[in-house]
CSV table of C-alpha atoms in Angstrom, one decimal:
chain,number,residue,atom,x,y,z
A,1,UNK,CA,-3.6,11.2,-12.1
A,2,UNK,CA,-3.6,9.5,-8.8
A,3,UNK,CA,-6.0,11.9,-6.1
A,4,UNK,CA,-5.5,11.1,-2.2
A,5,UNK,CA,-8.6,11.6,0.1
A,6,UNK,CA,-8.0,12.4,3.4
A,7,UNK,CA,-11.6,12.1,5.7
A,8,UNK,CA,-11.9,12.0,9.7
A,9,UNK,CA,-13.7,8.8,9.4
A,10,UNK,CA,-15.7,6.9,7.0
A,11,UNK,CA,-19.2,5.8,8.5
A,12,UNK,CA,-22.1,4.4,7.2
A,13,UNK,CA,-24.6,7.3,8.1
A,14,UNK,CA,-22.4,10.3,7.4
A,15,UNK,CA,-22.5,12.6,4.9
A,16,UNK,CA,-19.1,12.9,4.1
A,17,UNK,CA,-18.6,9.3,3.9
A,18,UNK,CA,-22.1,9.5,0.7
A,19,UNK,CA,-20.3,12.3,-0.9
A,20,UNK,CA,-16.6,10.1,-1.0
A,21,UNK,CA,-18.5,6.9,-2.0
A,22,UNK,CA,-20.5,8.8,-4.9
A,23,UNK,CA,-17.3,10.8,-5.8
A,24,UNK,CA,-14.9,8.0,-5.8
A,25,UNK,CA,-17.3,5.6,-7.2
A,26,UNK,CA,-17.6,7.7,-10.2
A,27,UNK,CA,-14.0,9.2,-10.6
A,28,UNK,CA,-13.1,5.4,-10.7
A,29,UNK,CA,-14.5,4.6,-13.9
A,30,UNK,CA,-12.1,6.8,-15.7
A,31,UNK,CA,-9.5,5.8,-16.9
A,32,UNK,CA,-5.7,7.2,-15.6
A,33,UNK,CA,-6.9,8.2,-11.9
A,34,UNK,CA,-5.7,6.0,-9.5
A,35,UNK,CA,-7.7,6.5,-5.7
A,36,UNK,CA,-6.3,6.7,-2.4
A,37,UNK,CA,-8.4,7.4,0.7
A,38,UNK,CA,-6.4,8.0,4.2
A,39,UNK,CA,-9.1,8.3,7.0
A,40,UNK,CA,-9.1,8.0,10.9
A,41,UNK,CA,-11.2,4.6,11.2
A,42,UNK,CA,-14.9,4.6,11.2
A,43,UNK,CA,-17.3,1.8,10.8
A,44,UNK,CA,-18.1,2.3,6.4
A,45,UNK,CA,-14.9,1.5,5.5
A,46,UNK,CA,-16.1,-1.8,4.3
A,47,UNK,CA,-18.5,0.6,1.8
A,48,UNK,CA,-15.5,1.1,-0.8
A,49,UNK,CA,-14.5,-2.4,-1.0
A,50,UNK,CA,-16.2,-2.3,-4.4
A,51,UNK,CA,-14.8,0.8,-5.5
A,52,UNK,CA,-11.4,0.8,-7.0
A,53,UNK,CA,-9.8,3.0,-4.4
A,54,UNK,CA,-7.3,2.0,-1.3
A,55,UNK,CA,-8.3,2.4,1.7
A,56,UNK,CA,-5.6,3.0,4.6
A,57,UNK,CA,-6.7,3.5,8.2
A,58,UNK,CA,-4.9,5.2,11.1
A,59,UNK,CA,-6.3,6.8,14.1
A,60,UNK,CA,-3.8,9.1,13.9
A,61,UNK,CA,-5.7,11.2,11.6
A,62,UNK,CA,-8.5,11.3,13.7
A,63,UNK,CA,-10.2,14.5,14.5
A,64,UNK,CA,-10.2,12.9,18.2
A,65,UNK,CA,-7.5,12.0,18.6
A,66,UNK,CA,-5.1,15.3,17.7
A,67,UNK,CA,-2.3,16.0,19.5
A,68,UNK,CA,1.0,17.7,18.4
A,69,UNK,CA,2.8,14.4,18.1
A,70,UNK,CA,-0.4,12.5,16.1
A,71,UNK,CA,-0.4,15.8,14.2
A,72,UNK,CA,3.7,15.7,13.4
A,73,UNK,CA,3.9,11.9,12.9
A,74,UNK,CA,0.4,12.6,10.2
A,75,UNK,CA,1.8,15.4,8.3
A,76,UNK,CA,5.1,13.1,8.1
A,77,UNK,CA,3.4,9.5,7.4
A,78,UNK,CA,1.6,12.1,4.3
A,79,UNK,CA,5.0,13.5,3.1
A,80,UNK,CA,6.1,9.8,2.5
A,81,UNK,CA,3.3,8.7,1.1
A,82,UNK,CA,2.4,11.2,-1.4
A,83,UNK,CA,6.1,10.1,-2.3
A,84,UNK,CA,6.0,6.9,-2.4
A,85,UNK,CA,2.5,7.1,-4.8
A,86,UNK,CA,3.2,10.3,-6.9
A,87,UNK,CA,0.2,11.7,-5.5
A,88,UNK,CA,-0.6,14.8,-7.4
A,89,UNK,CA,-3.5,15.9,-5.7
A,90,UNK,CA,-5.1,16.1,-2.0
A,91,UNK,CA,-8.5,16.4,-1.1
A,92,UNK,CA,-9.2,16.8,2.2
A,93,UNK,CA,-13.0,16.2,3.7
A,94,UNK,CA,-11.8,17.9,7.4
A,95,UNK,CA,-10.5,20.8,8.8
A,96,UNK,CA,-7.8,18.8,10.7
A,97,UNK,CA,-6.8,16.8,7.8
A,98,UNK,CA,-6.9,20.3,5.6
A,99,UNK,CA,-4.2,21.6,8.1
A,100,UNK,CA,-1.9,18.2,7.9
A,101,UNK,CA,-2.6,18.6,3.6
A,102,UNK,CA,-1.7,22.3,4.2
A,103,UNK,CA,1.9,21.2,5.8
A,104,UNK,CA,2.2,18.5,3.6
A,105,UNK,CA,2.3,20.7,0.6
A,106,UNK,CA,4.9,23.3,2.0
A,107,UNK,CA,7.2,20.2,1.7
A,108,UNK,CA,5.9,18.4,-1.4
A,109,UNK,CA,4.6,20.8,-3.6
A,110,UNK,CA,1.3,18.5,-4.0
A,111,UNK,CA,-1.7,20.6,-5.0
A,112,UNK,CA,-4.3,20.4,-2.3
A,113,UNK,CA,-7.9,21.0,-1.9
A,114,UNK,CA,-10.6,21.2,0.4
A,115,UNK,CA,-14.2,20.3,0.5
A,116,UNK,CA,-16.3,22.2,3.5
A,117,UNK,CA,-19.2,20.3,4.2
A,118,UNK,CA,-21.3,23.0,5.9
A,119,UNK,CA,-19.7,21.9,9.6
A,120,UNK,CA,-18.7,25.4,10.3
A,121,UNK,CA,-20.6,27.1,13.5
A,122,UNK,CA,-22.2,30.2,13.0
A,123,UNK,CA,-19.5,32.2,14.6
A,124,UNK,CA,-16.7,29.8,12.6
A,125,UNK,CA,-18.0,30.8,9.4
């Protein structure tokens, strides 16, 4: 099984970033699940170099830095490469990189999934 992670930004005080280094730390002693993480940057990438996962960075994905054209160029960088790796499941860590999974699968027929972190406001929820 090869699972893609998709994450606004790995950091190395940031929550999201524990839970992907705990999750993908222990999902890579399996055997058969290959790990991919796409994020937007951040200064913990450098925490998964001991992890057997692949790390690709692009500030295209960031949360910051959205714009239709990041946003059409991200769902279409993720079309090829869930191609390109067989990538049979994506599990997105951000709202804006749930959207860009969500489009992605329309095409693809990848399963997606999405991890809420408790970053909704009040009235978001």
């Amino acid at each position: 099984m090869r699972v893609l992670f998709l994450a606004n930004e790995l950091r190395y005080t940031d929550g999201v970033t524990t839970h992907l280094l705990n999750l993908t730390g222990g999902l890579s002693k399996r055997e058969n699940i290959e790990l991919f993480i796409i994020c937007g940057g951040g200064n913990g990438t450098e925490r998964f170099n001991n992890i057997n996962v692949k790390v690709i960075s692009d500030e295209r994905f960031l949360h910051d830095n959205r714009s239709m054209s990041n946003y059409l160029f991200s769902v279409n960088h993720l079309r090829k490469f869930v191609k390109e790796n067989k990538i049979d499941i994506v599990h997105s860590h951000s709202h804006y990189g749930a959207n860009i999974a969500y489009d992605t699968e329309k095409i693809t027929s990848t399963k997606t999934v999405q991890t809420n972190h408790g970053l909704l406001q009040e009235e978001g929820k």
